[in-house]
Amino acid sequence: DGGITQSPKYLFRKEGQNVTLSCEQNLNHDAMYWYRQDPGQGLRLIYYSQIVNDFQKGDIAEGYSVSREKKESFPLTVTSAQKNPTAFYLCASSDTGVSYNSPLHFGNGTRLTVT
Amino acid sequence: LAKTTQPISMDSYEGQEVNITCSHNNIATNDYITWYQQFPSQGPRFIIQGYKTKVTNEVASLFIPADRKSSTLSLPRVSLSDTAVYYCLVASNTGGGNKLTFGTGTQLKVEL
């Protein structure tokens, strides 16, 4: 059953600690994305990757880092430099090998709480 | 990059048709318009995609006028379970990647 897996579903951290959110896809999609969503708000793009070993900053990349060493994996690290890290984080992928208009497939998100 | 504008919220009743319009004045020639639905604490899911005129699938229709500067998602005979946030998205190929930026979405509330 193909899809995107984000883990864990809930994550709690102390302020000042880095934390890495996992995103794995078995859809064989080229492109992967990370979005942040705050309560009552829309999705804001953090980072995106078109192919392995390449990624681009989105609209709110400060305080975050990513890697794309494998096609199926796109982990997001929330660093201590991110001033307001508590949010709902969503990972997505798309089959841009077909078209850059290919629809996004989303995971079910990780809710990060930093205290 | 095409920026999208939608109403923040809409209210409806069960059984009615709901039309949500999205403005995308800067849409590029090769861009498609895609609509997503999001329930609380879940990732958005694809509803429908179109390029021009009209597209229909089992859950919705999408109307796009000739100038393509706007699009309208039509949900026939909504039910309580259609209460969700609806986003329109216009892909922008930057050459260095596919930067997909969502707008604020439209919160649809369906009541009995």
Coordinates of C-alpha atoms in Angstrom, one line a residue:
Chain A
D1 CA 0.0 0.0 0.0
G2 CA 1.8 3.1 -1.3
G3 CA 2.0 6.3 0.7
I4 CA 3.9 8.7 2.8
T5 CA 4.8 7.9 6.4
Q6 CA 5.6 10.6 8.9
S7 CA 6.8 9.6 12.4
P8 CA 6.2 10.2 15.1
K9 CA 2.6 11.5 15.2
Y10 CA 3.3 13.5 18.3
L11 CA 6.7 14.8 19.4
F12 CA 7.6 16.7 22.6
R13 CA 11.0 18.5 23.1
K14 CA 12.6 20.9 25.4
E15 CA 13.5 24.3 24.2
G16 CA 17.1 24.5 22.9
Q17 CA 17.1 20.9 21.6
N18 CA 17.3 20.0 17.9
V19 CA 14.7 17.5 16.7
T20 CA 14.4 15.5 13.5
L21 CA 11.1 14.6 11.9
S22 CA 11.0 11.6 9.7
C23 CA 9.3 11.4 6.3
E24 CA 9.4 8.3 4.1
Q25 CA 7.6 7.6 0.8
N26 CA 7.3 4.4 -1.2
L27 CA 5.5 6.1 -4.2
N28 CA 8.8 6.5 -6.2
H29 CA 8.2 10.2 -6.4
D30 CA 11.0 12.5 -7.3
A31 CA 9.9 15.6 -5.4
M32 CA 9.4 16.0 -1.7
Y33 CA 8.2 18.9 0.4
W34 CA 8.0 20.1 4.0
Y35 CA 5.2 22.4 5.2
R36 CA 4.4 24.0 8.5
Q37 CA 0.9 24.7 9.7
D38 CA 0.0 26.8 12.7
P39 CA -3.5 26.7 14.3
G40 CA -6.1 28.2 12.0
Q41 CA -3.5 29.0 9.4
G42 CA -2.7 27.7 5.9
L43 CA 0.4 25.7 4.9
R44 CA 3.8 27.4 4.7
L45 CA 6.6 25.9 2.6
I46 CA 9.8 25.2 4.5
Y47 CA 12.0 23.2 2.1
Y48 CA 11.5 21.2 -1.1
S49 CA 13.6 18.8 -3.1
Q50 CA 13.3 18.0 -6.7
I51 CA 15.8 15.2 -6.8
V52 CA 18.2 13.3 -4.6
N53 CA 21.1 15.3 -3.1
D54 CA 19.4 18.6 -4.0
F55 CA 16.9 20.8 -2.1
Q56 CA 15.7 24.4 -2.1
K57 CA 14.6 26.8 0.6
G58 CA 10.9 27.6 0.8
D59 CA 9.3 30.6 2.3
I60 CA 10.2 30.0 5.9
A61 CA 13.5 28.0 5.9
E62 CA 15.2 29.8 8.7
G63 CA 15.8 27.5 11.7
Y64 CA 15.3 24.3 9.7
S65 CA 17.5 22.0 7.8
V66 CA 16.9 19.0 5.5
S67 CA 18.8 16.3 3.7
R68 CA 17.9 14.2 0.7
E69 CA 20.4 11.3 0.6
K70 CA 17.8 8.8 -0.6
K71 CA 14.8 9.2 -3.0
E72 CA 12.4 7.8 -0.5
S73 CA 13.5 9.9 2.5
F74 CA 13.4 13.6 3.3
P75 CA 14.0 14.2 7.1
L76 CA 13.5 17.7 8.5
T77 CA 15.6 18.9 11.5
V78 CA 14.1 21.7 13.6
T79 CA 17.0 23.4 15.2
S80 CA 17.3 25.5 18.3
A81 CA 17.5 28.5 16.1
Q82 CA 13.8 28.2 15.1
K83 CA 12.1 30.7 17.4
N84 CA 8.6 29.2 17.4
P85 CA 9.0 25.5 16.6
T86 CA 5.7 24.4 18.0
A87 CA 3.5 23.5 15.0
F88 CA 2.0 20.8 12.8
Y89 CA 4.5 19.6 10.2
L90 CA 3.4 18.0 7.0
C91 CA 5.5 16.2 4.4
A92 CA 4.4 15.7 0.8
S93 CA 5.7 14.2 -2.4
S94 CA 4.8 14.5 -6.1
D95 CA 5.7 12.7 -9.3
T96 CA 7.4 15.5 -11.1
G97 CA 8.9 13.0 -13.5
V98 CA 5.4 13.1 -15.1
S99 CA 4.7 16.8 -14.7
Y100 CA 5.5 19.6 -12.3
N101 CA 1.7 19.9 -12.0
S102 CA 1.4 16.4 -10.6
P103 CA -0.7 16.5 -7.4
L104 CA 0.8 16.4 -4.0
H105 CA 0.5 13.3 -1.7
F106 CA 0.6 14.2 2.0
G107 CA 1.5 12.3 5.1
N108 CA -0.6 12.6 8.2
G109 CA 1.7 15.0 9.9
T110 CA 3.8 15.3 13.0
R111 CA 2.6 17.6 15.8
L112 CA 5.7 19.1 17.5
T113 CA 5.4 20.7 20.9
V114 CA 8.4 22.5 22.3
T115 CA 8.3 23.7 25.9
Chain B
L1 CA 4.8 33.0 -9.1
A2 CA 1.1 32.6 -9.1
K3 CA -0.4 33.8 -5.8
T4 CA -3.9 32.5 -4.9
T5 CA -6.7 34.3 -3.1
Q6 CA -9.7 32.6 -1.6
P7 CA -12.5 33.6 0.8
I8 CA -11.6 32.8 4.3
S9 CA -14.8 31.0 5.2
M10 CA -18.2 29.9 3.8
D11 CA -21.2 28.4 5.5
S12 CA -23.7 26.0 3.9
Y13 CA -26.5 23.5 4.7
E14 CA -26.7 19.9 3.9
G15 CA -27.9 19.1 0.4
Q16 CA -26.9 22.5 -1.1
E17 CA -24.3 23.1 -3.8
V18 CA -21.3 25.0 -2.7
N19 CA -19.0 27.0 -5.0
I20 CA -15.6 28.2 -3.8
T21 CA -13.8 30.7 -6.1
C22 CA -10.0 31.2 -6.2
S23 CA -8.2 34.1 -7.9
H24 CA -4.8 33.5 -9.5
N25 CA -4.1 36.5 -11.6
N26 CA -0.5 35.6 -12.3
I27 CA -1.0 32.1 -13.5
A28 CA 1.5 31.0 -16.1
T29 CA 0.7 29.4 -19.5
N30 CA 1.7 25.9 -18.4
D31 CA 0.3 26.0 -14.9
Y32 CA -2.6 23.8 -13.8
I33 CA -5.0 24.5 -10.9
T34 CA -5.3 21.9 -8.2
W35 CA -7.7 21.8 -5.3
Y36 CA -7.2 20.0 -2.0
Q37 CA -9.3 19.2 1.1
Q38 CA -8.0 19.2 4.6
F39 CA -9.6 17.8 7.8
P40 CA -8.2 18.8 11.2
S41 CA -5.0 17.1 12.1
Q42 CA -4.7 15.4 8.7
G43 CA -2.7 16.1 5.6
P44 CA -4.5 17.7 2.7
R45 CA -5.8 15.3 0.1
F46 CA -6.2 15.9 -3.7
I47 CA -9.7 16.7 -4.9
I48 CA -9.5 17.8 -8.5
Q49 CA -7.2 19.4 -11.1
G50 CA -7.8 21.3 -14.3
Y51 CA -6.2 23.5 -16.9
K52 CA -9.2 25.1 -18.7
T53 CA -13.0 25.0 -19.1
K54 CA -14.6 22.3 -17.0
V55 CA -13.4 19.2 -15.2
T56 CA -15.7 16.8 -13.3
N57 CA -15.0 13.7 -11.2
E58 CA -16.9 11.7 -8.7
V59 CA -16.7 14.3 -5.9
A60 CA -16.5 17.8 -7.5
S61 CA -16.4 19.9 -10.6
L62 CA -13.9 22.6 -11.5
F63 CA -14.8 25.5 -13.7
I64 CA -12.0 27.6 -15.3
P65 CA -12.8 30.6 -17.5
A66 CA -11.0 31.3 -20.7
D67 CA -8.6 33.9 -19.1
R68 CA -7.7 31.3 -16.4
K69 CA -7.3 34.1 -13.8
S70 CA -9.7 32.4 -11.5
S71 CA -11.3 29.0 -10.9
T72 CA -14.4 27.7 -9.0
L73 CA -14.6 24.5 -7.1
S74 CA -18.2 23.2 -7.1
L75 CA -19.3 20.6 -4.5
P76 CA -22.7 19.2 -5.3
R77 CA -25.1 18.4 -2.5
V78 CA -22.7 18.8 0.4
S79 CA -23.0 16.9 3.6
L80 CA -21.7 17.4 7.2
S81 CA -18.6 15.4 6.3
D82 CA -17.6 18.0 3.7
T83 CA -16.8 20.4 6.5
A84 CA -13.1 21.1 6.0
V85 CA -10.6 23.6 4.7
Y86 CA -10.3 23.8 0.9
Y87 CA -7.1 25.0 -0.8
C88 CA -6.5 25.9 -4.4
L89 CA -2.9 25.6 -5.6
V90 CA -1.2 26.8 -8.7
A91 CA 2.2 25.1 -9.3
S92 CA 5.1 27.4 -10.2
N93 CA 8.0 25.8 -11.9
T94 CA 11.0 27.9 -10.9
G95 CA 13.5 25.8 -12.9
G96 CA 15.3 25.0 -9.7
G97 CA 12.4 23.0 -8.4
N98 CA 8.7 23.0 -8.0
K99 CA 7.8 25.6 -5.4
L100 CA 4.3 24.9 -4.3
T101 CA 2.9 27.6 -2.1
F102 CA -0.5 27.3 -0.6
G103 CA -2.9 30.2 0.2
T104 CA -4.8 30.5 3.4
G105 CA -7.6 28.2 2.2
T106 CA -11.4 28.4 2.7
Q107 CA -13.0 27.0 5.8
L108 CA -16.3 25.4 4.7
K109 CA -18.8 24.7 7.4
V110 CA -21.8 22.6 6.6
E111 CA -24.8 22.5 9.0
L112 CA -28.0 20.5 9.1

